[in-house]
């Protein structure tokens, strides 16, 4: 039994299948095709090897106890702390503009200098000319520096809907959450449309299980986009400076899987976990605990700031699951 801890999901309606637990709690069935991640992969392996079936249920009120409750209650800080950026709007600092004025222009003009006009009106005129001139000079220098050190980049798409109508070819990893997300997508959804257009007829060519091979296939053309975990891609340094992401999204996922203490599958399940920890995907996820994509060291051209139009770099992005 696995509980979806995402606070964004609230199943409603009385026509769904329910079970009553010995503790008096009502549980509702959770669609298996919405379960993603390593837990699902391990469960699929166990069910196949030990020849049993499994159903997924969740508490109807989404209230859990013990450690699961702590994870559910603090889901945002636990799941998104690595990606969250606290920004302060610059307009909140306008009230402190006088600090700049007093620091830069606050010194009184020397009255004994022959070059300094003595009347107050002329001092204010001199101050205004000096202030406006310096502002114009600083603005020009900032604009010139920005123009010479940055290139304008326009993404060919920034949403899945735009990807659907673009001329990019979509790639995805075969097996795991991304494969399930496309193949089991609800008819009419964006994932169902993407699968029918890009992947359904050429699964063997555009859906590859081996990650290095998948990245090599991505680099074969400038008009290809990869749907996979961004952190996993960044664990292959040779591709870090050749791949860009049009957006980075945070995604909540399942936080727990429960088994009875007396379960006969306990030892086998523990063995599979140890075996799974040796796989590159899990190692990549563990490396993301302290991962920061801004730490990549890529050499960027410092030439003139010309408009380059659409980017010619292959693109990868991360899924959002609710």
mmCIF file of C-alpha atoms in Angstrom:
data_model
loop_
_atom_site.group_PDB
_atom_site.id
_atom_site.type_symbol
_atom_site.label_atom_id
_atom_site.label_comp_id
_atom_site.label_asym_id
_atom_site.label_seq_id
_atom_site.Cartn_x
_atom_site.Cartn_y
_atom_site.Cartn_z
ATOM 1 C CA UNK A 1 0.000 0.000 0.000
ATOM 2 C CA UNK A 2 1.416 3.359 -0.976
ATOM 3 C CA UNK A 3 0.088 6.747 0.020
ATOM 4 C CA UNK A 4 0.250 9.778 -2.185
ATOM 5 C CA UNK A 5 1.450 12.589 0.058
ATOM 6 C CA UNK A 6 0.987 15.390 -2.424
ATOM 7 C CA UNK A 7 -1.225 18.108 -0.914
ATOM 8 C CA UNK A 8 -2.294 19.134 -4.410
ATOM 9 C CA UNK A 9 -4.424 16.036 -4.976
ATOM 10 C CA UNK A 10 -7.923 15.714 -3.573
ATOM 11 C CA UNK A 11 -10.093 12.911 -4.909
ATOM 12 C CA UNK A 12 -13.792 13.711 -4.632
ATOM 13 C CA UNK A 13 -16.979 11.834 -5.317
ATOM 14 C CA UNK A 14 -18.699 8.893 -3.646
ATOM 15 C CA UNK A 15 -18.684 6.442 -6.555
ATOM 16 C CA UNK A 16 -15.057 5.352 -6.093
ATOM 17 C CA UNK A 17 -14.051 2.025 -4.609
ATOM 18 C CA UNK A 18 -13.450 2.190 -0.855
ATOM 19 C CA UNK A 19 -12.050 -0.203 1.723
ATOM 20 C CA UNK A 20 -12.403 -0.072 5.496
ATOM 21 C CA UNK A 21 -9.210 -0.754 7.447
ATOM 22 C CA UNK A 22 -9.148 -2.480 10.883
ATOM 23 C CA UNK A 23 -8.569 0.951 12.453
ATOM 24 C CA UNK A 24 -11.801 2.289 10.967
ATOM 25 C CA UNK A 25 -10.224 4.410 8.238
ATOM 26 C CA UNK A 26 -11.675 4.621 4.740
ATOM 27 C CA UNK A 27 -9.217 4.214 1.875
ATOM 28 C CA UNK A 28 -9.841 5.082 -1.791
ATOM 29 C CA UNK A 29 -8.145 3.499 -4.778
ATOM 30 C CA UNK A 30 -5.342 5.494 -6.357
ATOM 31 C CA UNK A 31 -4.802 5.024 -10.136
ATOM 32 C CA UNK A 32 -1.698 2.948 -10.760
ATOM 33 C CA UNK A 33 -0.794 4.918 -13.892
ATOM 34 C CA UNK A 34 -0.327 8.025 -11.733
ATOM 35 C CA UNK A 35 2.282 6.305 -9.568
ATOM 36 C CA UNK A 36 5.795 7.238 -10.680
ATOM 37 C CA UNK A 37 9.353 6.966 -9.493
ATOM 38 C CA UNK A 38 11.654 4.315 -8.047
ATOM 39 C CA UNK A 39 8.990 2.870 -5.726
ATOM 40 C CA UNK A 40 6.820 1.925 -8.671
ATOM 41 C CA UNK A 41 9.758 0.360 -10.509
ATOM 42 C CA UNK A 42 10.657 -1.769 -7.478
ATOM 43 C CA UNK A 43 7.039 -2.808 -6.949
ATOM 44 C CA UNK A 44 6.666 -3.818 -10.598
ATOM 45 C CA UNK A 45 9.796 -5.989 -10.311
ATOM 46 C CA UNK A 46 8.540 -7.618 -7.116
ATOM 47 C CA UNK A 47 5.095 -8.304 -8.537
ATOM 48 C CA UNK A 48 6.603 -9.927 -11.614
ATOM 49 C CA UNK A 49 9.227 -12.011 -9.790
ATOM 50 C CA UNK A 50 6.958 -13.173 -6.953
ATOM 51 C CA UNK A 51 3.785 -13.449 -9.050
ATOM 52 C CA UNK A 52 1.385 -11.248 -7.111
ATOM 53 C CA UNK A 53 -0.779 -8.225 -7.858
ATOM 54 C CA UNK A 54 -1.024 -4.993 -5.919
ATOM 55 C CA UNK A 55 -3.609 -2.234 -5.558
ATOM 56 C CA UNK A 56 -2.872 1.316 -4.473
ATOM 57 C CA UNK A 57 -5.029 3.111 -1.937
ATOM 58 C CA UNK A 58 -4.858 6.391 -0.056
ATOM 59 C CA UNK A 59 -6.674 7.848 2.914
ATOM 60 C CA UNK A 60 -9.698 9.779 1.849
ATOM 61 C CA UNK A 61 -8.949 12.658 4.222
ATOM 62 C CA UNK A 62 -5.216 12.573 3.351
ATOM 63 C CA UNK A 63 -4.334 12.615 7.062
ATOM 64 C CA UNK A 64 -1.456 10.342 7.968
ATOM 65 C CA UNK A 65 0.375 9.517 11.167
ATOM 66 C CA UNK A 66 3.936 9.011 12.365
ATOM 67 C CA UNK A 67 6.733 9.824 9.906
ATOM 68 C CA UNK A 68 4.395 9.981 6.928
ATOM 69 C CA UNK A 69 2.457 12.752 8.631
ATOM 70 C CA UNK A 70 5.648 14.736 9.192
ATOM 71 C CA UNK A 71 6.630 14.389 5.550
ATOM 72 C CA UNK A 72 3.156 15.315 4.366
ATOM 73 C CA UNK A 73 2.921 18.308 6.699
ATOM 74 C CA UNK A 74 6.323 19.686 5.724
ATOM 75 C CA UNK A 75 6.132 18.564 2.129
ATOM 76 C CA UNK A 76 6.986 21.958 0.618
ATOM 77 C CA UNK A 77 10.162 22.537 2.604
ATOM 78 C CA UNK A 78 11.319 18.936 2.208
ATOM 79 C CA UNK A 79 10.593 18.636 -1.482
ATOM 80 C CA UNK A 80 11.465 22.077 -2.803
ATOM 81 C CA UNK A 81 14.131 23.519 -0.510
ATOM 82 C CA UNK A 82 16.901 22.674 -2.980
ATOM 83 C CA UNK A 83 15.305 24.641 -5.799
ATOM 84 C CA UNK A 84 13.627 27.538 -3.996
ATOM 85 C CA UNK A 85 14.954 31.044 -4.590
ATOM 86 C CA UNK A 86 13.914 33.822 -2.224
ATOM 87 C CA UNK A 87 13.687 37.014 -4.260
ATOM 88 C CA UNK A 88 13.084 40.562 -3.050
ATOM 89 C CA UNK A 89 11.377 42.896 -5.470
ATOM 90 C CA UNK A 90 13.592 45.859 -6.305
ATOM 91 C CA UNK A 91 10.761 48.380 -5.855
ATOM 92 C CA UNK A 92 10.822 47.690 -2.127
ATOM 93 C CA UNK A 93 14.224 49.409 -2.018
ATOM 94 C CA UNK A 94 13.077 52.673 -3.623
ATOM 95 C CA UNK A 95 12.463 54.188 -0.198
ATOM 96 C CA UNK A 96 16.214 54.034 0.420
ATOM 97 C CA UNK A 97 17.162 56.074 -2.637
ATOM 98 C CA UNK A 98 18.289 58.930 -0.388
ATOM 99 C CA UNK A 99 21.196 56.764 0.809
ATOM 100 C CA UNK A 100 22.603 56.776 -2.716
ATOM 101 C CA UNK A 101 22.083 60.509 -3.128
ATOM 102 C CA UNK A 102 23.651 61.402 0.206
ATOM 103 C CA UNK A 103 26.569 59.051 -0.334
ATOM 104 C CA UNK A 104 27.353 60.226 -3.859
ATOM 105 C CA UNK A 105 26.288 63.877 -3.779
ATOM 106 C CA UNK A 106 25.882 64.610 -0.075
ATOM 107 C CA UNK A 107 29.159 66.411 0.468
ATOM 108 C CA UNK A 108 28.593 70.184 0.559
ATOM 109 C CA UNK A 109 30.206 72.155 -2.231
ATOM 110 C CA UNK A 110 33.264 74.049 -0.969
ATOM 111 C CA UNK A 111 32.222 77.690 -0.622
ATOM 112 C CA UNK A 112 35.829 78.900 -0.775
ATOM 113 C CA UNK A 113 36.483 77.490 -4.228
ATOM 114 C CA UNK A 114 36.553 79.997 -7.037
ATOM 115 C CA UNK A 115 35.042 77.472 -9.440
ATOM 116 C CA UNK A 116 31.997 76.777 -7.267
ATOM 117 C CA UNK A 117 29.060 79.205 -7.669
ATOM 118 C CA UNK A 118 28.114 80.728 -4.320
ATOM 119 C CA UNK A 119 24.359 81.463 -4.798
ATOM 120 C CA UNK A 120 22.123 78.577 -3.725
ATOM 121 C CA UNK A 121 20.224 78.567 -7.021
ATOM 122 C CA UNK A 122 23.447 78.082 -8.965
ATOM 123 C CA UNK A 123 24.556 75.365 -6.556
ATOM 124 C CA UNK A 124 21.311 73.462 -7.178
ATOM 125 C CA UNK A 125 21.722 73.944 -10.930
ATOM 126 C CA UNK A 126 25.272 72.627 -10.730
ATOM 127 C CA UNK A 127 24.068 69.707 -8.601
ATOM 128 C CA UNK A 128 21.258 68.861 -11.061
ATOM 129 C CA UNK A 129 23.566 68.918 -14.085
ATOM 130 C CA UNK A 130 26.136 66.797 -12.280
ATOM 131 C CA UNK A 131 23.510 64.322 -11.057
ATOM 132 C CA UNK A 132 21.749 63.910 -14.422
ATOM 133 C CA UNK A 133 25.063 63.622 -16.239
ATOM 134 C CA UNK A 134 26.317 60.909 -13.906
ATOM 135 C CA UNK A 135 23.052 58.961 -14.162
ATOM 136 C CA UNK A 136 23.201 59.082 -17.961
ATOM 137 C CA UNK A 137 26.849 58.004 -17.920
ATOM 138 C CA UNK A 138 26.186 55.087 -15.543
ATOM 139 C CA UNK A 139 23.143 53.978 -17.564
ATOM 140 C CA UNK A 140 25.162 54.094 -20.781
ATOM 141 C CA UNK A 141 28.042 52.124 -19.264
ATOM 142 C CA UNK A 142 25.659 49.520 -17.822
ATOM 143 C CA UNK A 143 23.833 49.162 -21.143
ATOM 144 C CA UNK A 144 27.095 48.922 -23.074
ATOM 145 C CA UNK A 145 28.517 46.327 -20.687
ATOM 146 C CA UNK A 146 25.328 44.277 -20.879
ATOM 147 C CA UNK A 147 25.249 44.478 -24.664
ATOM 148 C CA UNK A 148 28.848 43.320 -25.033
ATOM 149 C CA UNK A 149 28.689 40.514 -22.488
ATOM 150 C CA UNK A 150 25.287 38.939 -23.170
ATOM 151 C CA UNK A 151 23.571 37.377 -26.091
ATOM 152 C CA UNK A 152 19.850 37.460 -26.584
ATOM 153 C CA UNK A 153 18.341 33.967 -26.492
ATOM 154 C CA UNK A 154 14.805 33.200 -27.564
ATOM 155 C CA UNK A 155 13.499 29.738 -26.774
ATOM 156 C CA UNK A 156 11.665 27.862 -29.541
ATOM 157 C CA UNK A 157 9.147 26.709 -26.902
ATOM 158 C CA UNK A 158 8.619 27.181 -23.175
ATOM 159 C CA UNK A 159 5.539 25.007 -22.645
ATOM 160 C CA UNK A 160 4.495 21.505 -23.642
ATOM 161 C CA UNK A 161 1.768 22.934 -25.867
ATOM 162 C CA UNK A 162 4.352 24.952 -27.782
ATOM 163 C CA UNK A 163 6.548 21.861 -28.075
ATOM 164 C CA UNK A 164 3.608 19.996 -29.622
ATOM 165 C CA UNK A 165 3.359 22.467 -32.522
ATOM 166 C CA UNK A 166 7.118 23.013 -32.906
ATOM 167 C CA UNK A 167 9.448 21.303 -35.376
ATOM 168 C CA UNK A 168 11.501 19.681 -32.606
ATOM 169 C CA UNK A 169 11.618 15.883 -32.269
ATOM 170 C CA UNK A 170 10.824 14.636 -28.766
ATOM 171 C CA UNK A 171 12.945 11.939 -27.085
ATOM 172 C CA UNK A 172 12.205 10.090 -23.839
ATOM 173 C CA UNK A 173 13.663 7.272 -21.795
ATOM 174 C CA UNK A 174 12.126 3.833 -22.238
ATOM 175 C CA UNK A 175 10.888 2.347 -18.980
ATOM 176 C CA UNK A 176 10.322 4.064 -15.655
ATOM 177 C CA UNK A 177 8.241 7.124 -14.929
ATOM 178 C CA UNK A 178 8.682 8.940 -18.261
ATOM 179 C CA UNK A 179 7.607 5.921 -20.317
ATOM 180 C CA UNK A 180 4.564 5.397 -18.092
ATOM 181 C CA UNK A 181 3.698 9.082 -18.220
ATOM 182 C CA UNK A 182 3.375 8.965 -22.000
ATOM 183 C CA UNK A 183 2.039 5.454 -22.657
ATOM 184 C CA UNK A 184 -0.590 5.597 -19.884
ATOM 185 C CA UNK A 185 -1.577 9.214 -20.437
ATOM 186 C CA UNK A 186 -5.277 9.999 -20.451
ATOM 187 C CA UNK A 187 -6.716 10.538 -23.907
ATOM 188 C CA UNK A 188 -6.913 14.226 -24.707
ATOM 189 C CA UNK A 189 -4.098 15.217 -22.343
ATOM 190 C CA UNK A 190 -0.947 16.969 -23.538
ATOM 191 C CA UNK A 191 1.166 13.880 -22.784
ATOM 192 C CA UNK A 192 -1.166 11.717 -24.872
ATOM 193 C CA UNK A 193 -0.882 14.172 -27.768
ATOM 194 C CA UNK A 194 2.920 14.314 -27.487
ATOM 195 C CA UNK A 195 3.143 10.525 -27.442
ATOM 196 C CA UNK A 196 0.948 10.108 -30.517
ATOM 197 C CA UNK A 197 2.859 12.732 -32.507
ATOM 198 C CA UNK A 198 6.486 12.027 -31.580
ATOM 199 C CA UNK A 199 6.900 8.607 -29.975
ATOM 200 C CA UNK A 200 4.138 6.128 -30.768
ATOM 201 C CA UNK A 201 5.240 5.160 -34.279
ATOM 202 C CA UNK A 202 9.005 5.215 -33.559
ATOM 203 C CA UNK A 203 9.375 3.940 -30.003
ATOM 204 C CA UNK A 204 12.554 1.983 -30.714
ATOM 205 C CA UNK A 205 14.255 5.014 -32.241
ATOM 206 C CA UNK A 206 13.171 7.829 -29.931
ATOM 207 C CA UNK A 207 12.652 5.963 -26.640
ATOM 208 C CA UNK A 208 15.946 4.541 -25.334
ATOM 209 C CA UNK A 209 16.584 2.943 -21.953
ATOM 210 C CA UNK A 210 20.340 3.585 -21.676
ATOM 211 C CA UNK A 211 20.909 7.200 -20.581
ATOM 212 C CA UNK A 212 24.320 7.773 -22.274
ATOM 213 C CA UNK A 213 22.927 6.382 -25.531
ATOM 214 C CA UNK A 214 19.853 8.586 -25.125
ATOM 215 C CA UNK A 215 22.039 11.686 -24.673
ATOM 216 C CA UNK A 216 24.144 10.746 -27.689
ATOM 217 C CA UNK A 217 20.968 10.432 -29.738
ATOM 218 C CA UNK A 218 19.876 13.846 -28.453
ATOM 219 C CA UNK A 219 23.095 15.430 -29.724
ATOM 220 C CA UNK A 220 22.632 14.024 -33.236
ATOM 221 C CA UNK A 221 20.425 16.967 -34.201
ATOM 222 C CA UNK A 222 19.862 20.561 -33.078
ATOM 223 C CA UNK A 223 16.116 20.076 -33.395
ATOM 224 C CA UNK A 224 15.627 17.519 -30.629
ATOM 225 C CA UNK A 225 14.221 17.820 -27.118
ATOM 226 C CA UNK A 226 14.667 15.345 -24.278
ATOM 227 C CA UNK A 227 12.000 14.735 -21.639
ATOM 228 C CA UNK A 228 13.816 13.552 -18.523
ATOM 229 C CA UNK A 229 15.181 14.531 -15.111
ATOM 230 C CA UNK A 230 17.491 17.496 -15.415
ATOM 231 C CA UNK A 231 19.654 16.423 -12.466
ATOM 232 C CA UNK A 232 20.337 13.058 -14.088
ATOM 233 C CA UNK A 233 21.460 14.718 -17.306
ATOM 234 C CA UNK A 234 23.836 16.983 -15.385
ATOM 235 C CA UNK A 235 25.590 13.963 -13.866
ATOM 236 C CA UNK A 236 27.165 13.450 -17.293
ATOM 237 C CA UNK A 237 29.652 16.371 -17.418
ATOM 238 C CA UNK A 238 30.470 15.941 -21.086
ATOM 239 C CA UNK A 239 26.941 17.125 -21.963
ATOM 240 C CA UNK A 240 26.521 19.924 -19.391
ATOM 241 C CA UNK A 241 27.585 22.745 -21.689
ATOM 242 C CA UNK A 242 25.808 21.372 -24.757
ATOM 243 C CA UNK A 243 22.298 21.158 -23.303
ATOM 244 C CA UNK A 244 20.008 23.935 -22.083
ATOM 245 C CA UNK A 245 16.689 23.880 -20.240
ATOM 246 C CA UNK A 246 13.880 26.262 -21.283
ATOM 247 C CA UNK A 247 12.413 25.972 -17.800
ATOM 248 C CA UNK A 248 13.009 24.135 -14.529
ATOM 249 C CA UNK A 249 9.981 22.909 -12.575
ATOM 250 C CA UNK A 250 9.530 21.556 -9.067
ATOM 251 C CA UNK A 251 7.484 18.398 -8.817
ATOM 252 C CA UNK A 252 5.982 16.691 -5.745
ATOM 253 C CA UNK A 253 6.208 12.911 -5.704
ATOM 254 C CA UNK A 254 5.465 9.957 -3.469
ATOM 255 C CA UNK A 255 7.217 10.020 -0.137
ATOM 256 C CA UNK A 256 6.529 6.609 1.392
ATOM 257 C CA UNK A 257 5.742 2.943 0.845
ATOM 258 C CA UNK A 258 4.426 0.855 3.745
ATOM 259 C CA UNK A 259 4.758 -2.891 4.444
ATOM 260 C CA UNK A 260 3.683 -4.835 7.541
ATOM 261 C CA UNK A 261 6.589 -5.745 9.823
ATOM 262 C CA UNK A 262 5.751 -9.428 9.392
ATOM 263 C CA UNK A 263 5.624 -9.235 5.593
ATOM 264 C CA UNK A 264 7.317 -12.239 3.899
ATOM 265 C CA UNK A 265 8.580 -9.842 1.224
ATOM 266 C CA UNK A 266 10.619 -7.726 3.661
ATOM 267 C CA UNK A 267 14.013 -9.348 3.026
ATOM 268 C CA UNK A 268 13.479 -9.556 -0.720
ATOM 269 C CA UNK A 269 12.328 -5.951 -0.834
ATOM 270 C CA UNK A 270 15.408 -4.870 1.126
ATOM 271 C CA UNK A 271 17.625 -6.756 -1.315
ATOM 272 C CA UNK A 272 15.996 -4.998 -4.260
ATOM 273 C CA UNK A 273 16.550 -1.629 -2.605
ATOM 274 C CA UNK A 274 20.257 -2.304 -2.164
ATOM 275 C CA UNK A 275 20.441 -3.478 -5.759
ATOM 276 C CA UNK A 276 18.524 -0.421 -6.917
ATOM 277 C CA UNK A 277 20.896 1.911 -5.067
ATOM 278 C CA UNK A 278 23.689 0.704 -7.322
ATOM 279 C CA UNK A 279 21.876 1.938 -10.430
ATOM 280 C CA UNK A 280 22.948 5.247 -12.058
ATOM 281 C CA UNK A 281 19.487 6.794 -11.727
ATOM 282 C CA UNK A 282 19.408 6.484 -7.941
ATOM 283 C CA UNK A 283 23.002 7.660 -7.625
ATOM 284 C CA UNK A 284 22.077 10.679 -9.706
ATOM 285 C CA UNK A 285 19.130 11.450 -7.443
ATOM 286 C CA UNK A 286 21.347 11.206 -4.360
ATOM 287 C CA UNK A 287 23.861 13.573 -5.901
ATOM 288 C CA UNK A 288 21.144 16.192 -6.279
ATOM 289 C CA UNK A 289 20.908 16.682 -2.525
ATOM 290 C CA UNK A 290 23.577 19.329 -2.847
ATOM 291 C CA UNK A 291 23.240 19.989 -6.548
ATOM 292 C CA UNK A 292 23.101 23.469 -8.017
ATOM 293 C CA UNK A 293 22.878 23.799 -11.786
ATOM 294 C CA UNK A 294 24.389 27.293 -11.619
ATOM 295 C CA UNK A 295 27.710 25.730 -10.584
ATOM 296 C CA UNK A 296 28.313 24.427 -14.076
ATOM 297 C CA UNK A 297 31.436 25.896 -15.605
ATOM 298 C CA UNK A 298 30.719 26.546 -19.262
ATOM 299 C CA UNK A 299 32.787 28.830 -21.456
ATOM 300 C CA UNK A 300 30.433 31.394 -23.005
ATOM 301 C CA UNK A 301 31.480 33.630 -25.879
ATOM 302 C CA UNK A 302 31.959 37.269 -24.865
ATOM 303 C CA UNK A 303 31.474 38.830 -28.290
ATOM 304 C CA UNK A 304 29.008 41.476 -29.412
ATOM 305 C CA UNK A 305 25.413 41.288 -28.250
ATOM 306 C CA UNK A 306 23.706 40.305 -31.465
ATOM 307 C CA UNK A 307 20.186 38.949 -31.742
ATOM 308 C CA UNK A 308 20.537 35.233 -32.399
ATOM 309 C CA UNK A 309 16.896 34.228 -32.894
ATOM 310 C CA UNK A 310 15.903 30.722 -31.863
ATOM 311 C CA UNK A 311 18.458 28.763 -29.892
ATOM 312 C CA UNK A 312 20.213 25.951 -31.749
ATOM 313 C CA UNK A 313 21.000 24.012 -28.590
ATOM 314 C CA UNK A 314 19.212 20.728 -27.761
ATOM 315 C CA UNK A 315 16.785 21.139 -24.905
ATOM 316 C CA UNK A 316 15.908 19.035 -21.876
ATOM 317 C CA UNK A 317 13.326 19.718 -19.213
ATOM 318 C CA UNK A 318 11.867 18.121 -16.134
ATOM 319 C CA UNK A 319 8.381 16.728 -15.705
ATOM 320 C CA UNK A 320 5.788 18.083 -13.310
ATOM 321 C CA UNK A 321 3.613 15.404 -11.670
ATOM 322 C CA UNK A 322 0.644 16.023 -9.416
#
